[in-house]
mmCIF file of C-alpha atoms and ligand atoms in Angstrom:
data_model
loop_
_atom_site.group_PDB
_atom_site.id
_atom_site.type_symbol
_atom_site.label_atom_id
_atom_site.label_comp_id
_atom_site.label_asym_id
_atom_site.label_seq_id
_atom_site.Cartn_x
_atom_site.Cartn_y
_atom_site.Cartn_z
ATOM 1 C CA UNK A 22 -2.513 -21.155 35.250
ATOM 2 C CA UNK A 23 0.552 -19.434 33.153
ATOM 3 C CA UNK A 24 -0.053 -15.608 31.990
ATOM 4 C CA UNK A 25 -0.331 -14.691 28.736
ATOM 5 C CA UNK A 26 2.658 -13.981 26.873
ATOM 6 C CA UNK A 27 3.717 -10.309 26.123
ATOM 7 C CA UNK A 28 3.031 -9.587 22.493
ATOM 8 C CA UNK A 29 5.786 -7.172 21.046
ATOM 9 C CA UNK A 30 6.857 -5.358 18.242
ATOM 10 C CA UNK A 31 10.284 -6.602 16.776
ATOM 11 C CA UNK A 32 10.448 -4.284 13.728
ATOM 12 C CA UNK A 33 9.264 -2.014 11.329
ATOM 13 C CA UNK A 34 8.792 -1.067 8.050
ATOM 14 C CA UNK A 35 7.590 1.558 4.996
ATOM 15 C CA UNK A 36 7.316 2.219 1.717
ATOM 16 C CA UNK A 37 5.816 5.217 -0.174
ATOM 17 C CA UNK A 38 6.024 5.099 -4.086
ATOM 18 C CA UNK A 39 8.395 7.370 -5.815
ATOM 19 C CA UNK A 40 5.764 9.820 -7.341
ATOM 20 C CA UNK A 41 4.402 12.607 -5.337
ATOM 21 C CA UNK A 42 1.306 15.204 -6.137
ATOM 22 C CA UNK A 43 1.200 18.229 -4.633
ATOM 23 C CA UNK A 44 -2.075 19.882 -3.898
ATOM 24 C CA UNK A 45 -0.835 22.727 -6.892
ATOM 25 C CA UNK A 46 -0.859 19.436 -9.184
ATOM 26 C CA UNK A 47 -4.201 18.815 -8.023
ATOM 27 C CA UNK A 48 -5.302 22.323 -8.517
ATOM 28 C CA UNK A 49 -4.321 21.982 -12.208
ATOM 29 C CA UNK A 50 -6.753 19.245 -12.967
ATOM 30 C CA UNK A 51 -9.550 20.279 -10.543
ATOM 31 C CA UNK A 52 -11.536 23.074 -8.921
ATOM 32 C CA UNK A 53 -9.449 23.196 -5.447
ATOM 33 C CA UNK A 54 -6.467 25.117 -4.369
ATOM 34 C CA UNK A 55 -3.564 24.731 -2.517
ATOM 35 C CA UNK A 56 -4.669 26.931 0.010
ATOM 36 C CA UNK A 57 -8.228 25.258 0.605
ATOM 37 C CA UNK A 58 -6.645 21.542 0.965
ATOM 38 C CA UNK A 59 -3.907 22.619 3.399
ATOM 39 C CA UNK A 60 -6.311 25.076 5.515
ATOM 40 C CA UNK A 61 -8.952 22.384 5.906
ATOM 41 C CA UNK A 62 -7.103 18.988 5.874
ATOM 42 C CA UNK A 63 -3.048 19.941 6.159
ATOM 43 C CA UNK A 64 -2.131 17.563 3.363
ATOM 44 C CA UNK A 65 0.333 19.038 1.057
ATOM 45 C CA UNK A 66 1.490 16.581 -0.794
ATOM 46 C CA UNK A 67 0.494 12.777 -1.399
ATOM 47 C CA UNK A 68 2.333 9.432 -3.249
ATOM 48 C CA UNK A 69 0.693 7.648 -5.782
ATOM 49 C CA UNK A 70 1.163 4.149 -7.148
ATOM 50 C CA UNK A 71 3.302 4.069 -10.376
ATOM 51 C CA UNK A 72 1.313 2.305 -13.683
ATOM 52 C CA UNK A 73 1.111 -1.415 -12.496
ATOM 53 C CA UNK A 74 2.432 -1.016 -9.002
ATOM 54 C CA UNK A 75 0.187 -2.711 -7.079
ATOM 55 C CA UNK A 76 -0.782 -2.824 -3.543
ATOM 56 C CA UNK A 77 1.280 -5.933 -2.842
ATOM 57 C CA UNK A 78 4.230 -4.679 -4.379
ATOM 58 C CA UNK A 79 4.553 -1.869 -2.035
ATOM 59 C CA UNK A 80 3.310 -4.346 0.856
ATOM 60 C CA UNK A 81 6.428 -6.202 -0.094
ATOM 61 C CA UNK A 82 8.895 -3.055 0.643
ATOM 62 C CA UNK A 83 7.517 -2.183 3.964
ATOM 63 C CA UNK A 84 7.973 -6.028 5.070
ATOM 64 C CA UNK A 85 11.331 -6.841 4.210
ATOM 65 C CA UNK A 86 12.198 -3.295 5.811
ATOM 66 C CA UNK A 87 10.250 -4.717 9.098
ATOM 67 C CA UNK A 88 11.460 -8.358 8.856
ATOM 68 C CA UNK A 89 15.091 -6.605 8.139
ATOM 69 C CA UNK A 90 14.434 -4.132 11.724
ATOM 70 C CA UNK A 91 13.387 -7.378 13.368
ATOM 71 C CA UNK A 92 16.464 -9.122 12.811
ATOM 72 C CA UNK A 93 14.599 -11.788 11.674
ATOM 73 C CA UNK A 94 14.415 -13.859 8.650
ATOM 74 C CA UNK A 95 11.490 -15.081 5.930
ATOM 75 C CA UNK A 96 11.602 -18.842 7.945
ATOM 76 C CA UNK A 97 10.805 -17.236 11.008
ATOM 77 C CA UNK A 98 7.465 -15.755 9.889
ATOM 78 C CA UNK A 99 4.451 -17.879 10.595
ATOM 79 C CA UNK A 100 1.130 -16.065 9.999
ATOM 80 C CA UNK A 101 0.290 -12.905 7.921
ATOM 81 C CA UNK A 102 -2.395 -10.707 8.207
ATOM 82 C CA UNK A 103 -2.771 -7.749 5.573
ATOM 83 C CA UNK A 104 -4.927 -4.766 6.766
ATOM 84 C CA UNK A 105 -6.326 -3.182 3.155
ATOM 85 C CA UNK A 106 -9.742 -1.781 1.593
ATOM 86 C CA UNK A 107 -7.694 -1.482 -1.698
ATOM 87 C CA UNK A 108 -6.835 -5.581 -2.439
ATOM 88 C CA UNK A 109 -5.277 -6.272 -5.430
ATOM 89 C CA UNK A 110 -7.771 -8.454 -7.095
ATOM 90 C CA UNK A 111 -11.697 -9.009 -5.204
ATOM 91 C CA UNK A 112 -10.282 -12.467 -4.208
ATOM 92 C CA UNK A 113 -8.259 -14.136 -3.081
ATOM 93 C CA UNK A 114 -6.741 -12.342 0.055
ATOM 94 C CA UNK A 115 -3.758 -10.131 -1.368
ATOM 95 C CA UNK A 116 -1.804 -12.009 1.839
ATOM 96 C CA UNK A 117 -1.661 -15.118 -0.505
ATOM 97 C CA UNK A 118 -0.671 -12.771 -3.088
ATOM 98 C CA UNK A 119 2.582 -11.338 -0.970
ATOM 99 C CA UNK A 120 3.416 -14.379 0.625
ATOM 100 C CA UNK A 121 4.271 -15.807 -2.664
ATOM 101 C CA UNK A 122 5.926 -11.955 -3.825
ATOM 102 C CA UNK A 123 7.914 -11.979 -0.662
ATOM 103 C CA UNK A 124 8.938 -15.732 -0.442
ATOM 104 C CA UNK A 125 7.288 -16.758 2.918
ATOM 105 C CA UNK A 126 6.721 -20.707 3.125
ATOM 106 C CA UNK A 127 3.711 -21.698 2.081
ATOM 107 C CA UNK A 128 2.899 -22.723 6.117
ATOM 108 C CA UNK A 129 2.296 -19.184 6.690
ATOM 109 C CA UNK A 130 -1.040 -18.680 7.572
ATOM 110 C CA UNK A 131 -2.624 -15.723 5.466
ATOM 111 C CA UNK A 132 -5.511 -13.583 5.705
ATOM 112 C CA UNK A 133 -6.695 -10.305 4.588
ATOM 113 C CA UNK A 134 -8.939 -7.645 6.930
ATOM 114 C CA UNK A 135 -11.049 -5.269 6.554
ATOM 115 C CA UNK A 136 -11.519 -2.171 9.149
ATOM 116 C CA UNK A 137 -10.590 0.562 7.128
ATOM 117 C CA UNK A 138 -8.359 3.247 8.195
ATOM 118 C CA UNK A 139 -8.963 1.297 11.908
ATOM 119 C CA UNK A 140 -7.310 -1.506 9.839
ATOM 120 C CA UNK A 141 -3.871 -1.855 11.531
ATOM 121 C CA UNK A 142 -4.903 -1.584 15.067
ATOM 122 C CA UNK A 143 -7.494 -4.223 14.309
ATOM 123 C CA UNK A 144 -4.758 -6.395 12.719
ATOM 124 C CA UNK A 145 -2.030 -6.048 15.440
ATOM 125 C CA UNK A 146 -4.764 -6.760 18.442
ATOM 126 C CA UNK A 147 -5.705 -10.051 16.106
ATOM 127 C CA UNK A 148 -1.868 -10.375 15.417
ATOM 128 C CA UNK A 149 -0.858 -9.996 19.015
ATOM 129 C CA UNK A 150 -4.134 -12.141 20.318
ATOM 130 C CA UNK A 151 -2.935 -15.349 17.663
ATOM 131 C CA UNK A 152 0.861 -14.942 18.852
ATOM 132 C CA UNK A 153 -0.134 -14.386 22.675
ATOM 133 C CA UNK A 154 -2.035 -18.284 22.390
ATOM 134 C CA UNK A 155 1.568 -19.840 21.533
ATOM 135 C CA UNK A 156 -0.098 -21.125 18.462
ATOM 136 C CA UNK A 157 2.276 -19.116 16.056
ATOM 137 C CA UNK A 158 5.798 -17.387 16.448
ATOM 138 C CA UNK A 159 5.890 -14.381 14.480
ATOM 139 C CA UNK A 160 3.172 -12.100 12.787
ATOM 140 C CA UNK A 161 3.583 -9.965 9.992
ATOM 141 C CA UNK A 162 1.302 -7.626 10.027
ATOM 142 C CA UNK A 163 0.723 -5.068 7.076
ATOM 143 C CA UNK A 164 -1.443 -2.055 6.486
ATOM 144 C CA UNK A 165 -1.359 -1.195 2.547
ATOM 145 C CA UNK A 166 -3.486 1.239 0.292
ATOM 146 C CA UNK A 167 -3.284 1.942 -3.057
ATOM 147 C CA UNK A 168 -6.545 4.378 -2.799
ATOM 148 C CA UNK A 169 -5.539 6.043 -5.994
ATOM 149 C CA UNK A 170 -7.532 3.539 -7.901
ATOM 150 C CA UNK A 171 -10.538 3.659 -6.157
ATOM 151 C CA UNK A 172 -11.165 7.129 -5.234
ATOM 152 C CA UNK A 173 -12.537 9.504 -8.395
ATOM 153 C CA UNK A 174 -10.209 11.988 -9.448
ATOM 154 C CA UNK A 175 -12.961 14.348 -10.681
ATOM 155 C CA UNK A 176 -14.868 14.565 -7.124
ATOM 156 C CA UNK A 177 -12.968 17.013 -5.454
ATOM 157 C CA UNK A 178 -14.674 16.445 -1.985
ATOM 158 C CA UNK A 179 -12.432 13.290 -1.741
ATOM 159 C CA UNK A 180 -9.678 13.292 -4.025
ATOM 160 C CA UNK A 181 -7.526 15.604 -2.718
ATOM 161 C CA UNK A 182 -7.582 13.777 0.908
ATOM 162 C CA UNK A 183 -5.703 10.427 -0.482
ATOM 163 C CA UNK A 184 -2.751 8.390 -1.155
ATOM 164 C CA UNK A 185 -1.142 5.388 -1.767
ATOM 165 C CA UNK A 186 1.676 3.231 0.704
ATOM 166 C CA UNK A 187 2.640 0.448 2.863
ATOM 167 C CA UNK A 188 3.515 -0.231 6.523
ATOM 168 C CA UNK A 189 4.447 -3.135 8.445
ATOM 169 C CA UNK A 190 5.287 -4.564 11.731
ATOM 170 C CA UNK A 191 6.810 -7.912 13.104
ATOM 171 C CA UNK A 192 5.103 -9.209 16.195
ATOM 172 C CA UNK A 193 6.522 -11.592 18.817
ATOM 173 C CA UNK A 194 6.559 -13.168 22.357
ATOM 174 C CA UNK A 195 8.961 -11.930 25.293
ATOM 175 C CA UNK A 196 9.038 -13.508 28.719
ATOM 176 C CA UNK A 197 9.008 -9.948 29.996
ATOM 177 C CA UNK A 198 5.423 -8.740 31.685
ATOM 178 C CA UNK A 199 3.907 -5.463 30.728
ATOM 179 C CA UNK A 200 5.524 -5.091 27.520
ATOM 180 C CA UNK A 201 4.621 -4.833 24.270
ATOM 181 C CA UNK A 202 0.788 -4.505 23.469
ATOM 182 C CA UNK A 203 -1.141 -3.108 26.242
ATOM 183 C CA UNK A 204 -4.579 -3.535 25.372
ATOM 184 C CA UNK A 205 -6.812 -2.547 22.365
ATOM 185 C CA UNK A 206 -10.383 -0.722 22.421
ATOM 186 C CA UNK A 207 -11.940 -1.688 18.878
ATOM 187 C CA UNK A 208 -15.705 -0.652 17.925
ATOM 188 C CA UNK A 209 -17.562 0.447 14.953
ATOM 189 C CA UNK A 210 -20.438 2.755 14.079
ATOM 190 C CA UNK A 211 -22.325 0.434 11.173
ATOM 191 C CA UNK A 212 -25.139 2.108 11.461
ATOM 192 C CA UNK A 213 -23.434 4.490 9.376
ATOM 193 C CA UNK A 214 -22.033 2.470 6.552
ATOM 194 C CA UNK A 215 -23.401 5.144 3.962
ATOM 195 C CA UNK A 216 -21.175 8.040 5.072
ATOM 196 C CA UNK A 217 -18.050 6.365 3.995
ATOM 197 C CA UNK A 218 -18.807 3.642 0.998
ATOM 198 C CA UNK A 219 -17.781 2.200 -2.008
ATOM 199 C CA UNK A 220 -21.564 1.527 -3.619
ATOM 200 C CA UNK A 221 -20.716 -0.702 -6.671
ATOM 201 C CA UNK A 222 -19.031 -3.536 -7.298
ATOM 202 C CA UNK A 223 -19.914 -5.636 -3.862
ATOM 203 C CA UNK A 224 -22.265 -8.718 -4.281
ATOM 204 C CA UNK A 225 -25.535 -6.495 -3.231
ATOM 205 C CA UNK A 226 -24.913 -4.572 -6.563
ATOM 206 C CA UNK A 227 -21.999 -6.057 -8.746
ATOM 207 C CA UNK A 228 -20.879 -4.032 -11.587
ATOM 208 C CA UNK A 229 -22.956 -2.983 -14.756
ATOM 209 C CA UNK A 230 -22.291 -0.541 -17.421
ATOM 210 C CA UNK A 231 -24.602 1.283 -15.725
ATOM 211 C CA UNK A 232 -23.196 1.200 -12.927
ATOM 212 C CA UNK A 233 -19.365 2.444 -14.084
ATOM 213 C CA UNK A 234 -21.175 5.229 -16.022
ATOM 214 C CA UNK A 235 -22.989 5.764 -12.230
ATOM 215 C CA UNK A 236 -19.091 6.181 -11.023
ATOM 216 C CA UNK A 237 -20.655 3.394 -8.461
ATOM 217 C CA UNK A 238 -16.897 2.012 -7.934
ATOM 218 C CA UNK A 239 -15.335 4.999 -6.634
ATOM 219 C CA UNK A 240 -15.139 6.019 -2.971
ATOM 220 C CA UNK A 241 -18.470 8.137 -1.313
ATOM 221 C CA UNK A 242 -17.959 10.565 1.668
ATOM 222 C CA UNK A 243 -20.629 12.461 3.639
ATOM 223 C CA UNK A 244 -17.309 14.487 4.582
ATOM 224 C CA UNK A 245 -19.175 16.945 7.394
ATOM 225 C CA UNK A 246 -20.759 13.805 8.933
ATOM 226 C CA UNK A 247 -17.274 11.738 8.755
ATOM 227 C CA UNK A 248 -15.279 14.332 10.684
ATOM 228 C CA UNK A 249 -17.945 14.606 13.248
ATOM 229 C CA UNK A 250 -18.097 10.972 13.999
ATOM 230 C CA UNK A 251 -14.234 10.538 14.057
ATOM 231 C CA UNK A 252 -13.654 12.877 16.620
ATOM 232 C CA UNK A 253 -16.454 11.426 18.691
ATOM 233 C CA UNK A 254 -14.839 7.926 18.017
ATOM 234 C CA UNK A 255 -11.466 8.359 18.470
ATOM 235 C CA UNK A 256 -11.931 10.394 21.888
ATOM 236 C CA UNK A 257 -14.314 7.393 22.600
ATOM 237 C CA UNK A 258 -11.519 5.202 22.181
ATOM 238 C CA UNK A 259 -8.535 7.035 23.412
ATOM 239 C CA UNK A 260 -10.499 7.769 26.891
ATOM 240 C CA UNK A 261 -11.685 3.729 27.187
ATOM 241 C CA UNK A 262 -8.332 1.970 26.937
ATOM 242 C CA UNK A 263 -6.802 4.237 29.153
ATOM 243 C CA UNK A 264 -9.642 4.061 31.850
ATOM 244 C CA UNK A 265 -9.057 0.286 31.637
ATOM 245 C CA UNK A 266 -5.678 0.851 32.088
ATOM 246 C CA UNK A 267 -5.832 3.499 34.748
ATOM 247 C CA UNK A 268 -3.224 5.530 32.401
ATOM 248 C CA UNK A 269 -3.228 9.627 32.908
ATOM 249 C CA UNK A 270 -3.172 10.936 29.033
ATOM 250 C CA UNK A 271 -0.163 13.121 30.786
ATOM 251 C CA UNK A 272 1.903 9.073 31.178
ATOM 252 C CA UNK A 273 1.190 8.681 27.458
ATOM 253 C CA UNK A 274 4.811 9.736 25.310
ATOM 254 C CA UNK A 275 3.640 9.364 21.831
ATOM 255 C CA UNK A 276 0.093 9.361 20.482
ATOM 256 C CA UNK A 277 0.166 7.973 16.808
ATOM 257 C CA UNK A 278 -3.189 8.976 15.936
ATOM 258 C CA UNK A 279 -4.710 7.929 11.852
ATOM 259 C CA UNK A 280 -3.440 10.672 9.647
ATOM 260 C CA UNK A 281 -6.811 12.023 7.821
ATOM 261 C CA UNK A 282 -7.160 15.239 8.681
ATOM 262 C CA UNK A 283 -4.846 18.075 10.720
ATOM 263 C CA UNK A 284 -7.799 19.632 12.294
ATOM 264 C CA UNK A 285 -9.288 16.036 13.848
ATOM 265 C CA UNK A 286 -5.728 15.179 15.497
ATOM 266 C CA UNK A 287 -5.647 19.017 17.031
ATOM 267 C CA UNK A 288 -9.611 17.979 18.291
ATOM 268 C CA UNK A 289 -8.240 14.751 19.751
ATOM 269 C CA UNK A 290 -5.042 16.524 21.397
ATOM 270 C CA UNK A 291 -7.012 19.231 23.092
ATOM 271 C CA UNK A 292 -9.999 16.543 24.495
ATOM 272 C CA UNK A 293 -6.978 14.560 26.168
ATOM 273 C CA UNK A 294 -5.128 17.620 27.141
ATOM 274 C CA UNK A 295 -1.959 17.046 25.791
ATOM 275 C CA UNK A 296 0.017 19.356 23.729
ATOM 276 C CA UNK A 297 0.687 18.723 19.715
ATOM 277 C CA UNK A 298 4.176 18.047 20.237
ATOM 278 C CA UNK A 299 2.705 14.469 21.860
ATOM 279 C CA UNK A 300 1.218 14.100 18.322
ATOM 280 C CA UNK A 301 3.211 12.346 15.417
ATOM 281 C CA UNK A 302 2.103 13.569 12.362
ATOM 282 C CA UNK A 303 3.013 13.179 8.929
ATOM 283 C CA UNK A 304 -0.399 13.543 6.806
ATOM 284 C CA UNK A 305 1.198 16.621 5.466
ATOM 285 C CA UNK A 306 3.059 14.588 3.452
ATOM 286 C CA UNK A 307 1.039 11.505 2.464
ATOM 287 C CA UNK A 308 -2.650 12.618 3.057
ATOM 288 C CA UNK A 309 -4.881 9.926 4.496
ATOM 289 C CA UNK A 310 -3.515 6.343 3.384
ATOM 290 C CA UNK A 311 -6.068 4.630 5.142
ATOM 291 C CA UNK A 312 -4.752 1.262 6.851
ATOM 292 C CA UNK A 313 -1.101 1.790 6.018
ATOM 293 C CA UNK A 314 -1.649 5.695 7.797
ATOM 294 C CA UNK A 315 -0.490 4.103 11.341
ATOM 295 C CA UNK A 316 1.827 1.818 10.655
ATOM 296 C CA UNK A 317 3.834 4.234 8.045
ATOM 297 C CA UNK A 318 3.375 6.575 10.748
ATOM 298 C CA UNK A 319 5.119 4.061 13.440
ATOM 299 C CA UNK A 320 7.952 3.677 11.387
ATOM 300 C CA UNK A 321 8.771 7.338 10.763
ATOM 301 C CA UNK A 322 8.242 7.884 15.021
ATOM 302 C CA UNK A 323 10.964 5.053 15.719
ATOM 303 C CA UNK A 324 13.538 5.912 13.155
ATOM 304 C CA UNK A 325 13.738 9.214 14.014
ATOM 305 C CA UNK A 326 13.869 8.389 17.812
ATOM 306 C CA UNK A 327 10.307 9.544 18.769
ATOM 307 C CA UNK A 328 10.064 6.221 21.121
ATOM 308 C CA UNK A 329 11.975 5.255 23.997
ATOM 309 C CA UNK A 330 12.060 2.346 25.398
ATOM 310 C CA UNK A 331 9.496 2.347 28.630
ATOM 311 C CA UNK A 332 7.632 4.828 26.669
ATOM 312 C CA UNK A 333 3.802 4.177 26.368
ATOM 313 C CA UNK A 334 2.304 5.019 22.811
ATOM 314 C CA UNK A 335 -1.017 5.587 21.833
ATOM 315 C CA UNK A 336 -2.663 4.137 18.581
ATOM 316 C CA UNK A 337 -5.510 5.487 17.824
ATOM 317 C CA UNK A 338 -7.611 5.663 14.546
ATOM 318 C CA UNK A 339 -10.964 5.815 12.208
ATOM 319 C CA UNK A 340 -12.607 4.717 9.096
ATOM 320 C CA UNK A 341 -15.262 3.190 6.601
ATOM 321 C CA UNK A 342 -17.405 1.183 8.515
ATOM 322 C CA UNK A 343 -17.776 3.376 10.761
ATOM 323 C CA UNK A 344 -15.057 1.750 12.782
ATOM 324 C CA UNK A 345 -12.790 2.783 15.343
ATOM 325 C CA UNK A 346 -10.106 1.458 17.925
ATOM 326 C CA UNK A 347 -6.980 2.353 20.013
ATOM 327 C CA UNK A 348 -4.131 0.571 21.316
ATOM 328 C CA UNK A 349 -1.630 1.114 24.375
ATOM 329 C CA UNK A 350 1.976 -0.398 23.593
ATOM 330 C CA UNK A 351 4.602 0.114 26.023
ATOM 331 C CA UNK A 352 8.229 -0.262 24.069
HETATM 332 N N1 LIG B 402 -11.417 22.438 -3.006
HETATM 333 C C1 LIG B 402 -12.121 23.547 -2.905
HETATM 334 N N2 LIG B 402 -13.357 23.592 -2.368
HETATM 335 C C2 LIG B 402 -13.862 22.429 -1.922
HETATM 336 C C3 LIG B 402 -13.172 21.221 -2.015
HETATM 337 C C4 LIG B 402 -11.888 21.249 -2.583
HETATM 338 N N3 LIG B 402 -11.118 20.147 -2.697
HETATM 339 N N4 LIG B 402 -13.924 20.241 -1.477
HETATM 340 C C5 LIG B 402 -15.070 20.811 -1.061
HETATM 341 N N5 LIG B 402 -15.024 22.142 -1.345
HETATM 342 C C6 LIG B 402 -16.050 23.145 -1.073
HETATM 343 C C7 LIG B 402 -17.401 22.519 -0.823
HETATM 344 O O1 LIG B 402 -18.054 22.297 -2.050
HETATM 345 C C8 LIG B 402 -18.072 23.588 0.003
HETATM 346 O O2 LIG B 402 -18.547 24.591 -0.870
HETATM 347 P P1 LIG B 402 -19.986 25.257 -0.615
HETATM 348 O O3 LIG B 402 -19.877 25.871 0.759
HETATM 349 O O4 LIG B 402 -20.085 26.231 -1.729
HETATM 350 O O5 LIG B 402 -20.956 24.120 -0.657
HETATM 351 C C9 LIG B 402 -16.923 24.200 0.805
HETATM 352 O O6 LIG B 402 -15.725 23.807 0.144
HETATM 353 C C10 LIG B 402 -16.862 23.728 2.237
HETATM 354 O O7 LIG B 402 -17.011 22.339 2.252
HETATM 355 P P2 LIG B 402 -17.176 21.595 3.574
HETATM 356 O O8 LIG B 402 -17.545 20.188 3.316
HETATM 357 O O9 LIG B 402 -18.005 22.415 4.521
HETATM 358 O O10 LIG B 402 -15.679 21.658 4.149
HETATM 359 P P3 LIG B 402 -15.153 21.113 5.500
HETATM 360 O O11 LIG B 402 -14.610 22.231 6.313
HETATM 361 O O12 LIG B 402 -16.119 20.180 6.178
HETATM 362 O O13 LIG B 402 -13.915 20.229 5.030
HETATM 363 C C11 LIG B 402 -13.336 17.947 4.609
HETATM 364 C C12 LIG B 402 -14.133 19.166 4.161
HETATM 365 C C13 LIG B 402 -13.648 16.803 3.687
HETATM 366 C C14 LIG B 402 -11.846 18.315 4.537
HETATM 367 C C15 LIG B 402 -13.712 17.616 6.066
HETATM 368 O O14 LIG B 402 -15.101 17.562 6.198
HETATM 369 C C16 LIG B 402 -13.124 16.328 6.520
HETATM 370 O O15 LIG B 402 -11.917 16.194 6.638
HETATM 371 N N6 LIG B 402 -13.964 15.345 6.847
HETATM 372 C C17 LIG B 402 -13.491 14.050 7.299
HETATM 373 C C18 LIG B 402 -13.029 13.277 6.115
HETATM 374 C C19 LIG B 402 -12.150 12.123 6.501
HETATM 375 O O16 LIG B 402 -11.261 12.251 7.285
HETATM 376 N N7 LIG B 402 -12.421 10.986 5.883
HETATM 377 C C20 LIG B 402 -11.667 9.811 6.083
HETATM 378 C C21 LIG B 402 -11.988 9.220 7.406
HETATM 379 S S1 LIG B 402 -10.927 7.919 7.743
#
């Protein structure tokens, strides 16, 4: 029987929208202050979506960036999956939507997925595990949020923490062995679907005037309770996949951990005994961007020569749900 085929990553891509918000902004409109947001998240500054940019708009910079750092062209792109809690419209999948924005045939498989800010790991292990059968040649795989319009700017508790962009990756086979994607850990917590919620709007309670007046639409965070369970989750799956693997944290070069808050990466770095400097992190700049954090995050570490090849990197994130997963790639 043949092996698998390695899964790799050809290319990458991002895209943040032109407008940023600083937390002094912020502090201008609500009850907050610089100093609180950047003492207990380390955001300083987010992007936000222009009037009528929408999420697959900016999906559509980040993958002709990727397709472009591929080398590869529309024709060669086969299946889509987009990674998003922020869709353009309820239905249909905002794939559909940027296949037809970005000019991929119409034989592109598309589909849209929902994990959160665990979104893009999700994707790529479904992305990698769709390639790796031969079925299809290359993935694109996208993580985009515009979370400006569905968190509440007058809640203060979660406003500050957001913004809005797009990342992307190209996925393909190589003939070489233990390359490319690793392995994956992905779990979820959904016994704790209230901590992290969007109440209104679903099918169990579509929307109402009562509901809008209710704020029902906008984003819900047990904040205390979310911070708790992401560290437990993302040490849960940092130490799994590299048990599996039999990886020392020390053999890991670059751990691209979800960009939510400064003080849960420094919880993750000191439980796998690695210094910050093994950290990439950029949440200073775009706060918590939810499925397009990591890959955004990706692209940043490889253009500015953070990964090597025969480096290992470790993906590793958290969100809504409550979900949570990791993912070794060796480049
Ligand atoms: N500005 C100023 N004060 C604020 C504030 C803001 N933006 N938001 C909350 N506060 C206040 C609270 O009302 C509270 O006041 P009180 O003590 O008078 O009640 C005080 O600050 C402390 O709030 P608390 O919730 O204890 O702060 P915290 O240290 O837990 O930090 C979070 C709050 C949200 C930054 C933190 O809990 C967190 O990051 N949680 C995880 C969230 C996350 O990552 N979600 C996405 C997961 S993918």
């Amino acid at each position: 029987m043949s092996s698998p085929r390695s899964t790799v990553i050809l290319g990458t891509g991002s895209y943040a929208p032109a407008r940023v918000l600083t937390n002094a902004e912020l502090a201008l409109t609500i009850d907050t202050s610089d100093e609180w947001i950047r003492t207990r998240s380390g955001i300083l500054e987010r992007h936000i979506a222009a009037p009528g940019e929408q999420a697959s708009d900016m999906a559509v910079h980040a993958a002709q960036r990727a397709i472009a750092d591929a080398k590869l062209t529309l024709a060669d792109i086969d299946l889509l999956i987009v990674a998003t809690i922020t869709p353009d419209l309820p239905m249909p999948a905002t794939a559909c939507i940027i296949q037809h924005k970005l000019g991929l045939s119409t034989a592109t498989a598309c589909f849209d997925l929902n994990a959160a800010c665990s979104g893009f790991i999700y994707a790529l292990d479904t992305a990698c595990a769709m390639i790796g059968s031969g079925r299809y040649r290359h993935a694109l795989v996208i993580g985009v949020e515009k979370l400006s319009a569905i968190v509440d700017w007058s809640d203060r508790t979660t406003c500050v923490l957001f913004g809005d962009g797009a990342g992307a990756a190209v996925i393909g086979a190589s003939d070489q062995p233990n390359i490319g994607l690793i392995g994956t850990k992905l779990g979820a917590y959904g016994d704790c679907v209230d901590m992290l919620f969007i109440p209104g709007g679903g099918s169990n309670a579509p929307a109402t005037t009562a509901s809008l007046v209710n704020r029902d639409h906008f984003i819900k965070m047990k904040g205390k309770e979310v911070f708790k369970y992401a560290v437990r989750g993302m040490e849960e799956a940092a130490r799994d996949i590299l048990e599996q693997h039999s990886i020392p944290a020390n053999q890991i070069a670059l751990v691209i951990p979800h960009q939510a808050n400064l003080r849960i990466i420094e919880a993750i770095a000191q439980y796998l005994e690695l210094p910050m400097e093994r950290f990439f992190v950029n949440l200073d700049r775009y706060g918590n961007t939810s499925a397009a954090s990591i890959p955004i995050a990706l692209d940043e570490a490889r253009r500015s020569g953070r990964i090597k090849s025969g480096d290992l990197t470790l993906l590793v994130a958290f969100g809504a749900g409550l979900t949570y997963g990791s993912a070794l790639l060796r480049w």
